[in-house]
Structures are given as C-alpha cells and as structure tokens.
Tab-separated table of C-alpha atoms in Angstrom:
chain	number	residue	atom	x	y	z
A	1	GLN	CA	-50.415	-131.728	286.625
A	2	GLY	CA	-53.931	-130.681	286.488
A	3	GLN	CA	-56.737	-130.540	283.681
A	4	LEU	CA	-57.346	-128.079	280.996
A	5	VAL	CA	-60.470	-127.237	279.311
A	6	GLU	CA	-60.814	-124.941	276.176
A	7	SER	CA	-63.977	-122.923	275.520
A	8	GLY	CA	-65.297	-120.239	273.259
A	9	GLY	CA	-65.213	-121.890	269.948
A	10	ASP	CA	-67.724	-121.035	267.456
A	11	SER	CA	-68.848	-120.448	264.016
A	12	VAL	CA	-68.425	-116.507	262.552
A	13	GLN	CA	-68.211	-114.843	259.473
A	14	ALA	CA	-64.904	-113.956	258.229
A	15	GLY	CA	-63.699	-110.527	259.624
A	16	GLY	CA	-65.665	-111.459	263.037
A	17	SER	CA	-63.986	-112.151	266.302
A	18	LEU	CA	-63.789	-114.511	269.151
A	19	ARG	CA	-62.038	-115.219	272.449
A	20	LEU	CA	-60.772	-118.602	273.210
A	21	SER	CA	-60.593	-119.597	276.949
A	22	CYS	CA	-58.426	-122.524	278.595
A	23	SER	CA	-59.184	-123.007	282.073
A	24	ALA	CA	-56.625	-124.684	284.349
A	25	SER	CA	-57.494	-127.143	287.456
A	26	THR	CA	-54.694	-125.833	289.007
A	27	ALA	CA	-52.692	-122.564	289.437
A	28	ILE	CA	-51.325	-121.701	285.933
A	29	TYR	CA	-48.284	-119.710	287.111
A	30	LEU	CA	-46.917	-123.349	288.049
A	31	TYR	CA	-46.940	-123.965	284.202
A	32	ARG	CA	-43.702	-122.609	282.517
A	33	CYS	CA	-45.595	-121.866	279.457
A	34	VAL	CA	-49.201	-122.269	278.046
A	35	GLY	CA	-49.927	-122.124	274.585
A	36	TRP	CA	-52.594	-122.572	272.141
A	37	PHE	CA	-52.366	-124.831	268.995
A	38	ARG	CA	-54.530	-125.651	266.039
A	39	GLN	CA	-55.216	-128.274	263.586
A	40	ALA	CA	-57.285	-128.013	260.733
A	41	PRO	CA	-58.471	-131.552	258.994
A	42	GLY	CA	-55.680	-133.152	256.573
A	43	LYS	CA	-53.062	-130.543	258.023
A	44	GLU	CA	-50.559	-130.957	260.681
A	45	ARG	CA	-50.916	-129.233	264.347
A	46	GLU	CA	-49.568	-126.033	264.265
A	47	ALA	CA	-48.666	-123.510	267.220
A	48	VAL	CA	-50.349	-120.314	267.387
A	49	ALA	CA	-49.540	-118.402	270.448
A	50	SER	CA	-48.113	-119.025	273.986
A	51	ILE	CA	-47.517	-116.954	277.111
A	52	CYS	CA	-44.954	-117.991	279.570
A	53	THR	CA	-44.838	-117.249	283.143
A	54	PHE	CA	-41.127	-115.786	283.495
A	55	GLY	CA	-41.058	-112.561	282.551
A	56	GLY	CA	-44.493	-112.526	281.076
A	57	VAL	CA	-43.310	-113.251	277.356
A	58	SER	CA	-45.769	-114.320	274.575
A	59	TYR	CA	-45.302	-115.603	271.156
A	60	TYR	CA	-46.861	-115.961	267.946
A	61	ALA	CA	-47.100	-117.435	264.517
A	62	ASP	CA	-46.285	-114.933	261.744
A	63	SER	CA	-49.839	-116.062	260.329
A	64	VAL	CA	-51.497	-114.603	263.241
A	65	LYS	CA	-49.403	-111.470	264.543
A	66	GLY	CA	-51.240	-108.462	264.624
A	67	ARG	CA	-54.931	-110.346	264.893
A	68	PHE	CA	-54.241	-112.648	268.098
A	69	THR	CA	-53.472	-111.912	271.342
A	70	VAL	CA	-52.517	-113.996	274.080
A	71	SER	CA	-53.131	-113.268	277.701
A	72	ARG	CA	-53.672	-114.722	281.143
A	73	ASN	CA	-55.783	-114.268	284.397
A	74	ASN	CA	-53.822	-115.825	287.418
A	75	ASP	CA	-56.662	-115.283	289.612
A	76	LYS	CA	-59.038	-117.095	287.490
A	77	ASN	CA	-56.293	-119.961	286.315
A	78	THR	CA	-57.156	-118.849	282.690
A	79	VAL	CA	-55.113	-118.262	279.618
A	80	TYR	CA	-57.229	-116.475	276.926
A	81	LEU	CA	-56.721	-116.231	272.853
A	82	GLU	CA	-58.435	-113.072	271.444
A	83	MET	CA	-58.944	-113.530	267.847
A	84	LYS	CA	-59.974	-110.640	265.503
A	85	SER	CA	-60.151	-110.416	261.734
A	86	LEU	CA	-60.855	-113.892	261.255
A	87	THR	CA	-60.198	-115.645	257.890
A	88	PRO	CA	-61.515	-119.116	256.551
A	89	GLU	CA	-57.942	-120.228	256.953
A	90	ASP	CA	-58.280	-119.800	260.604
A	91	THR	CA	-60.787	-122.479	260.446
A	92	ALA	CA	-59.467	-125.274	263.073
A	93	ARG	CA	-59.893	-127.043	266.106
A	94	TYR	CA	-57.866	-125.129	268.804
A	95	SER	CA	-56.306	-127.045	271.918
A	96	CYS	CA	-54.306	-125.274	274.691
A	97	ALA	CA	-51.584	-126.947	276.313
A	98	ALA	CA	-49.051	-126.438	279.373
A	99	GLN	CA	-45.483	-127.001	279.631
A	100	THR	CA	-44.781	-127.961	283.144
A	101	ALA	CA	-41.873	-126.368	285.575
A	102	VAL	CA	-39.543	-129.652	284.075
A	103	ASP	CA	-40.248	-129.091	280.609
A	104	ASP	CA	-38.084	-127.493	278.150
A	105	GLY	CA	-37.842	-126.506	274.449
A	106	PRO	CA	-39.297	-123.811	271.838
A	107	TRP	CA	-42.726	-122.450	272.064
A	108	TYR	CA	-43.734	-123.770	269.055
A	109	GLU	CA	-42.829	-127.372	269.542
A	110	THR	CA	-45.776	-129.606	270.462
A	111	THR	CA	-43.546	-132.308	271.917
A	112	THR	CA	-42.506	-129.841	274.580
A	113	TYR	CA	-46.288	-129.828	276.155
A	114	ARG	CA	-47.015	-132.019	278.616
A	115	LEU	CA	-50.566	-131.387	279.486
A	116	TRP	CA	-53.324	-130.753	276.520
A	117	GLY	CA	-57.000	-129.880	276.530
A	118	GLN	CA	-59.649	-131.713	274.374
A	119	GLY	CA	-59.901	-128.534	272.155
A	120	THR	CA	-62.815	-126.055	270.684
A	121	GLN	CA	-63.783	-125.983	267.216
A	122	VAL	CA	-63.552	-122.458	265.296
A	123	THR	CA	-65.155	-122.435	261.991
A	124	VAL	CA	-64.891	-119.139	260.066
A	125	ALA	CA	-67.117	-118.770	256.783
A	126	SER	CA	-66.400	-116.681	254.085
C-alpha cells in the first residue's frame, strides 16, 4: 500500500499562504483518491479536500473553497495542498490519506481512507 509523508507545515500570520506536500512511496495514480484532513486540539478530524484519479475530480470543504487548492504531480508521486488567505481557524494538524483501489465511499469520510500519514502542523497567528 505504500507510505505517505506530509511536509510544509509552518507558523504563519493571518492572511499568509502555505503549500503542504504529501509524498507517497508508491505511484499515486494507484490510489483511488488522496485527501487532506485536519484536526485542531479538542475538535474532531475534518475533511479539507480530496483529489481523485478517475477524472481528476477534486472536492473541497465549504470552509476552504476559494482559498485552498489540491493538486497532484504523478511524476513526483506527490499531492499538494495550496493554502491562501489563512486564518487562525485554519490552525490544525494536517494529514493526507489515500483510498486504495478497493476502497469506496464519500470523499469526506475518514473511514474510507486506508492509508494515513503522520501529519504536519499548521499554525496561523492573528
């Protein structure tokens, strides 16, 4: 199934930008979808965005639409999350996750993702 490793997390001021990377040890086109999730202290994990192999379709949570962009580079086996206009409410640990070819379910459901990275911390100061 491979491994996922996130990078790019940092501390930024409100209004700033970051790009997170999710590097896979195997070909990412083998995954059905690769999603980004985040969890803030004391809160449940929530889906942020996902990009799927079939049709290249991407999905976004309402809270990040227009500010975040998910993309993929198959040659580098990497999925990116470009984040702009960051607010303190975006502060969380961001993790990427992959659905394998046999997984199925809504893009926002954590239980449909079989493979998870360790996460990277994003902190946005006001």
